Short mmCIF file of C-alpha atoms and ligand atoms in Angstrom, two decimals:
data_model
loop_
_atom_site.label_atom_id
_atom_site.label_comp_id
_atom_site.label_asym_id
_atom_site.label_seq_id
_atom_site.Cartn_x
_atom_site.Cartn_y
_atom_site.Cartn_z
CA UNK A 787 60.16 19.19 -16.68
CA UNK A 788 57.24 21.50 -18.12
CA UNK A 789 58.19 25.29 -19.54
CA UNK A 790 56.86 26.71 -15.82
CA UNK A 791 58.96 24.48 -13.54
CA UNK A 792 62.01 24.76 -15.95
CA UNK A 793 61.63 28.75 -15.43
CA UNK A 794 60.30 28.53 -11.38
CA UNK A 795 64.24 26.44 -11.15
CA UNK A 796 66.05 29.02 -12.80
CA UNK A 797 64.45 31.52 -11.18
CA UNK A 798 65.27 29.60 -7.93
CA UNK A 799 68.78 28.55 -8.88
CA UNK A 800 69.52 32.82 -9.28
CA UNK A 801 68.09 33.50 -6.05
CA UNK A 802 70.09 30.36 -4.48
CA UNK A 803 66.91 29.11 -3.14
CA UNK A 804 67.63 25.22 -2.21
CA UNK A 805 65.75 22.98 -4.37
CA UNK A 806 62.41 21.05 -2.73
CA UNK A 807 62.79 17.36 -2.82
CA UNK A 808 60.37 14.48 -2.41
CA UNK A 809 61.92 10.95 -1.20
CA UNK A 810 59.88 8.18 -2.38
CA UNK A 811 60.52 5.42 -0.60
CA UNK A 812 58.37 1.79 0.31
CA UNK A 813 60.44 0.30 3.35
CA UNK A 814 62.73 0.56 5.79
CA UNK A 815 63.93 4.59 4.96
CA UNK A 816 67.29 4.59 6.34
CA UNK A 817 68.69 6.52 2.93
CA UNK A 818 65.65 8.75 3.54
CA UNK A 819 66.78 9.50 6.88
CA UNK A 820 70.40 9.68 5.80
CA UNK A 821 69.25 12.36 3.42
CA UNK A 822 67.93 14.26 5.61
CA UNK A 823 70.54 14.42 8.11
CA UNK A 824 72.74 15.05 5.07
CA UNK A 825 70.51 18.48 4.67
CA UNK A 826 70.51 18.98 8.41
CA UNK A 827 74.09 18.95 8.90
CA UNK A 828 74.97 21.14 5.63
CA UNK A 829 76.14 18.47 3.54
CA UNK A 830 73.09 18.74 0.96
CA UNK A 831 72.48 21.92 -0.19
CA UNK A 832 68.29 21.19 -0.42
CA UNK A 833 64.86 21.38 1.28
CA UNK A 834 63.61 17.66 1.85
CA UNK A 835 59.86 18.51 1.99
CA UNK A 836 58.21 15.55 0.98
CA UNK A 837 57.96 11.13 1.84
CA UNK A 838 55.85 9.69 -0.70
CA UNK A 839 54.77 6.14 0.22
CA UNK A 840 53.12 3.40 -1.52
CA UNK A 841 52.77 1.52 1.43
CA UNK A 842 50.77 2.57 4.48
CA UNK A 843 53.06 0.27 6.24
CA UNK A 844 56.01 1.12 5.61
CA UNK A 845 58.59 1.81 8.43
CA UNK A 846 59.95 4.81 6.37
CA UNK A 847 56.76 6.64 7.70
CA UNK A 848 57.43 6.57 11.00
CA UNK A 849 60.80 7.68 10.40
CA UNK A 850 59.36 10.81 8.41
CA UNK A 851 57.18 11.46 11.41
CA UNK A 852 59.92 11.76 13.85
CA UNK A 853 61.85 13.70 11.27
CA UNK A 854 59.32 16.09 11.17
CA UNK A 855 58.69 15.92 7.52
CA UNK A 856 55.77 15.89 5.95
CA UNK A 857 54.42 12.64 3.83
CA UNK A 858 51.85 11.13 1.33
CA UNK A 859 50.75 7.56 0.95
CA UNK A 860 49.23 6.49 -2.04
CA UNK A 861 48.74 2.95 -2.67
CA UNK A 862 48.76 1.36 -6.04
CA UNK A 863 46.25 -0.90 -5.90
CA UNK A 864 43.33 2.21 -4.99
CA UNK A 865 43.95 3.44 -8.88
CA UNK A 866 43.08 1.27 -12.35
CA UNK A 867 46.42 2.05 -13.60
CA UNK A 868 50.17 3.41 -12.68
CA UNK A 869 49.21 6.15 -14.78
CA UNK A 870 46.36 7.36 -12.72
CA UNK A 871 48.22 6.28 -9.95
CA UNK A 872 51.21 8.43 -10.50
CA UNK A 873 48.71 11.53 -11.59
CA UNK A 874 47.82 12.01 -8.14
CA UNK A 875 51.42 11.47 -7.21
CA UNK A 876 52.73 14.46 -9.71
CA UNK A 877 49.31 16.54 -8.28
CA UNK A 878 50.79 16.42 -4.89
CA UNK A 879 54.40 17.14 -6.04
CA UNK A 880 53.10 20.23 -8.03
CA UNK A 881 51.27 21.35 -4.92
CA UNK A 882 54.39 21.17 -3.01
CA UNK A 883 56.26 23.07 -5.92
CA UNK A 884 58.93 19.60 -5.78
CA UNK A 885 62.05 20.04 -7.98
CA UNK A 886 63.64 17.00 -7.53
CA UNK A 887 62.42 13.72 -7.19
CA UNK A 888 64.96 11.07 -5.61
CA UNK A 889 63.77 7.16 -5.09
CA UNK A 890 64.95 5.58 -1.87
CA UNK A 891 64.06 1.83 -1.63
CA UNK A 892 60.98 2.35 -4.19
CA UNK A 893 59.97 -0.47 -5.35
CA UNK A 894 58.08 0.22 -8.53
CA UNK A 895 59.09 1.36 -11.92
CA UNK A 896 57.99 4.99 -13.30
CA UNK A 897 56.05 5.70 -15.94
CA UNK A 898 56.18 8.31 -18.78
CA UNK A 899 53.64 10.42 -16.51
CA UNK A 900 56.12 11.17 -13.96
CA UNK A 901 59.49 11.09 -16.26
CA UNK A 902 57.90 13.77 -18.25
CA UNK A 903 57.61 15.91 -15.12
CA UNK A 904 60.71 15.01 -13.76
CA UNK A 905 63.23 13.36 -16.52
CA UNK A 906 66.48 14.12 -15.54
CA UNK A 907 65.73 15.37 -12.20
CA UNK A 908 64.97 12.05 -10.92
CA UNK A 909 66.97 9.54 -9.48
CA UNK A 910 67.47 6.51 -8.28
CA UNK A 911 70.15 4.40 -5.72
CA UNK A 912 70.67 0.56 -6.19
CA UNK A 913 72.73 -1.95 -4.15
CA UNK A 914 75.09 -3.39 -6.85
CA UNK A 915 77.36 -1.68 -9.13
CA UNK A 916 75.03 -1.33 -12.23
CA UNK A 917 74.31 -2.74 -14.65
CA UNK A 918 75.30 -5.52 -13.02
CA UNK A 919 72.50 -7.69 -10.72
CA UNK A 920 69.36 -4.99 -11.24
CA UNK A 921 66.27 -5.63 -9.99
CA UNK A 922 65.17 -7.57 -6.59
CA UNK A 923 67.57 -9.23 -3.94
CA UNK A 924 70.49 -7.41 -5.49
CA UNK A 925 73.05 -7.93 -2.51
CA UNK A 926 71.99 -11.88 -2.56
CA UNK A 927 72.24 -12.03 -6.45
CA UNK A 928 75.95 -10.42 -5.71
CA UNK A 929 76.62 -12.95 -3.25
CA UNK A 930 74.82 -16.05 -4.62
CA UNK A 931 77.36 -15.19 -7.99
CA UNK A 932 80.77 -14.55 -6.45
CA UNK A 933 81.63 -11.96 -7.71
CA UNK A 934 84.47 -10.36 -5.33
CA UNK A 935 83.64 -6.63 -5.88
CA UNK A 936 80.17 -4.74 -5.28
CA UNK A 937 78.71 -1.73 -4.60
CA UNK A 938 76.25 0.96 -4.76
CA UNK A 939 74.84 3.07 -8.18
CA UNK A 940 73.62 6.66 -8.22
CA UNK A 941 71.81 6.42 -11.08
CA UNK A 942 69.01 8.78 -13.11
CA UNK A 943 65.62 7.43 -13.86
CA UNK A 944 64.03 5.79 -16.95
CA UNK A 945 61.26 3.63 -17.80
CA UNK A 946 64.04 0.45 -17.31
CA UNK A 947 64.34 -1.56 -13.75
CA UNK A 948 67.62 0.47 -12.40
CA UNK A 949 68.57 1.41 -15.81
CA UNK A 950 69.27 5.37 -16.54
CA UNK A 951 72.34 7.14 -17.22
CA UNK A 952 74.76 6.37 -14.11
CA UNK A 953 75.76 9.65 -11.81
CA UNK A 954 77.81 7.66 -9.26
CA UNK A 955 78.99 4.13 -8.28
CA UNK A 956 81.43 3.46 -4.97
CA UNK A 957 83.30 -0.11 -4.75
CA UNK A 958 83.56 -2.42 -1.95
CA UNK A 959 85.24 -5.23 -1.51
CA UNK A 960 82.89 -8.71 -0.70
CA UNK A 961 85.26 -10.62 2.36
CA UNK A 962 84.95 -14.11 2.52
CA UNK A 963 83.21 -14.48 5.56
CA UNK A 964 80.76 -12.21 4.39
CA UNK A 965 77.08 -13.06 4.95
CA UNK A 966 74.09 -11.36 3.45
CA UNK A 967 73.64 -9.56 6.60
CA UNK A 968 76.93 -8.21 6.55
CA UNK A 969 77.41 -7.57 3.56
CA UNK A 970 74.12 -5.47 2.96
CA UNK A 971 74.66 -3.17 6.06
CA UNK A 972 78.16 -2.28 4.78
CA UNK A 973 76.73 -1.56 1.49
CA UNK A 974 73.59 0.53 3.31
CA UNK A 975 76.47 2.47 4.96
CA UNK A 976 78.30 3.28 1.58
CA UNK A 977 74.88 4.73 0.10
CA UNK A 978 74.33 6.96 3.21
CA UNK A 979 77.16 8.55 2.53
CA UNK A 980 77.17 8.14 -1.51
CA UNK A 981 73.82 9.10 -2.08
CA UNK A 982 73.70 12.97 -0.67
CA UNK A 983 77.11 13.33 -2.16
CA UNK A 984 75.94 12.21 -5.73
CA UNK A 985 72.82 14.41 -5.00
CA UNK A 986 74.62 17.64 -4.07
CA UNK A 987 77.38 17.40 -7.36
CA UNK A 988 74.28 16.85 -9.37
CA UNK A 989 72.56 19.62 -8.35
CA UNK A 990 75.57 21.76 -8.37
CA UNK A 991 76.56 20.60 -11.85
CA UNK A 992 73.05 21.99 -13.49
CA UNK A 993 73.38 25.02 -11.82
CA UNK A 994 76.82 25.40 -13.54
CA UNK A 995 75.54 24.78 -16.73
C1 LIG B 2283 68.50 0.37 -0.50
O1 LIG B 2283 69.57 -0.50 -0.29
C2 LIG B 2283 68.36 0.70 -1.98
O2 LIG B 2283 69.59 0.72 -2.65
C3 LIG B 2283 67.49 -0.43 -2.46
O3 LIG B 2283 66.54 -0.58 -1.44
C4 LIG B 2283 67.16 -0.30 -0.20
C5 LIG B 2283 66.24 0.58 0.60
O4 LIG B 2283 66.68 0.72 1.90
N1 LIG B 2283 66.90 -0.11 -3.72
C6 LIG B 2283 66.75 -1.00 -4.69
O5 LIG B 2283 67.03 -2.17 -4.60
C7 LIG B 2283 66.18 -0.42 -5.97
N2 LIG B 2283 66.17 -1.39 -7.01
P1 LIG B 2283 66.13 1.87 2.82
O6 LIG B 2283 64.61 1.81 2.73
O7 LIG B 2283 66.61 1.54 4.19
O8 LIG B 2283 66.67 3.17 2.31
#
């Protein structure tokens, strides 16, 4: 975080204003969504102002629409590198005065031009409990192993593939009759409900500090 957004947050934090977040997100957007319902219904104390999208396809988008929030696509493969890439990511997030940025089903790494905007104010969810079975296909990886527990990871954002410092993990069991499908919509519901809770302590635990 640079000098003037470390001050603009303390400022912000004084006045109780509710931090801005962008979701970045490349699919389906059902923790988007469950974000911000979370905000809607009290249970995050935070303004979700942003969807950034790497894919113009992506069903998040049409989510965002009907959630009346506003979004940005910006697709990889216009830029020469991530780096110029994520510059006109973090223009867009400065424009919107962002705070926080929080990764929901994005499917790319970071590099050091957004974690030295946003280190430590970014983070990220994943379907296993970390560090086991990162990466891709992490409810199949679960599954194809056998392991008998899983879960979801809160986790803050590095240059790693779902590495960072962990915030929050919740259990579940894997049943034997469990099939990929089943399995990874009980986990989706865990994270719903995980993710703005991890989010809010987060929050509240910087402004205690
Ligand atoms: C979520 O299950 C999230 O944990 C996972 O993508 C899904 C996105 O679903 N993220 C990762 O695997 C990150 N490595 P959604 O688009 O419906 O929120």
């Amino acid at each position: 975080m640079t000098m003037k957004n470390a001050a603009a947050d303390a400022t912000n934090r004084t006045l109780r204003i509710p931090p801005r977040i962008a979701v970045f997100a490349s699919g389906a957007g059902t923790n988007f969504q469950a974000l911000v319902e979370a905000v809607r219904a009290g249970n995050l104390d935070a303004e979700i102002t942003l969807l950034v999208c790497d894919r113009p396809d992506a069903p998040a988008l049409e989510r965002a629409h009907e959630l009346e929030v506003q979004t940005a696509v910006f697709e990889p493969k216009r830029y020469d590198s991530r780096e110029q890439y994520e510059q006109d990511v973090l223009s867009k997030l400065r424009a919107q005065q962002i705070e926080w940025v929080v990764l929901a089903g994005y499917m790319r790494l970071v590099t050091s031009v957004l974690l030295e905007a946003y280190g430590g104010r970014m983070v990220n969810i994943h379907p296993s409990l970390l560090p086991a079975f990162p990466g891709l296909h992490a409810v199949r990886q679960a599954l194809e192993y056998g392991v008998k527990i899983t879960g979801a990871t809160v986790h803050l954002v590095d240059e790693g593939m779902d590495t960072g410092p962990i915030v929050a993990q919740q259990v579940i069991d894997i049943r034997p009759e469990d099939t990929l499908e089943t399995l990874a919509e009980r986990i989706q519901a865990v994270e719903h409900e995980l993710y703005p809770r991890a989010i809010q302590s987060l929050m509240q635990s910087l402004t205690h500090c």
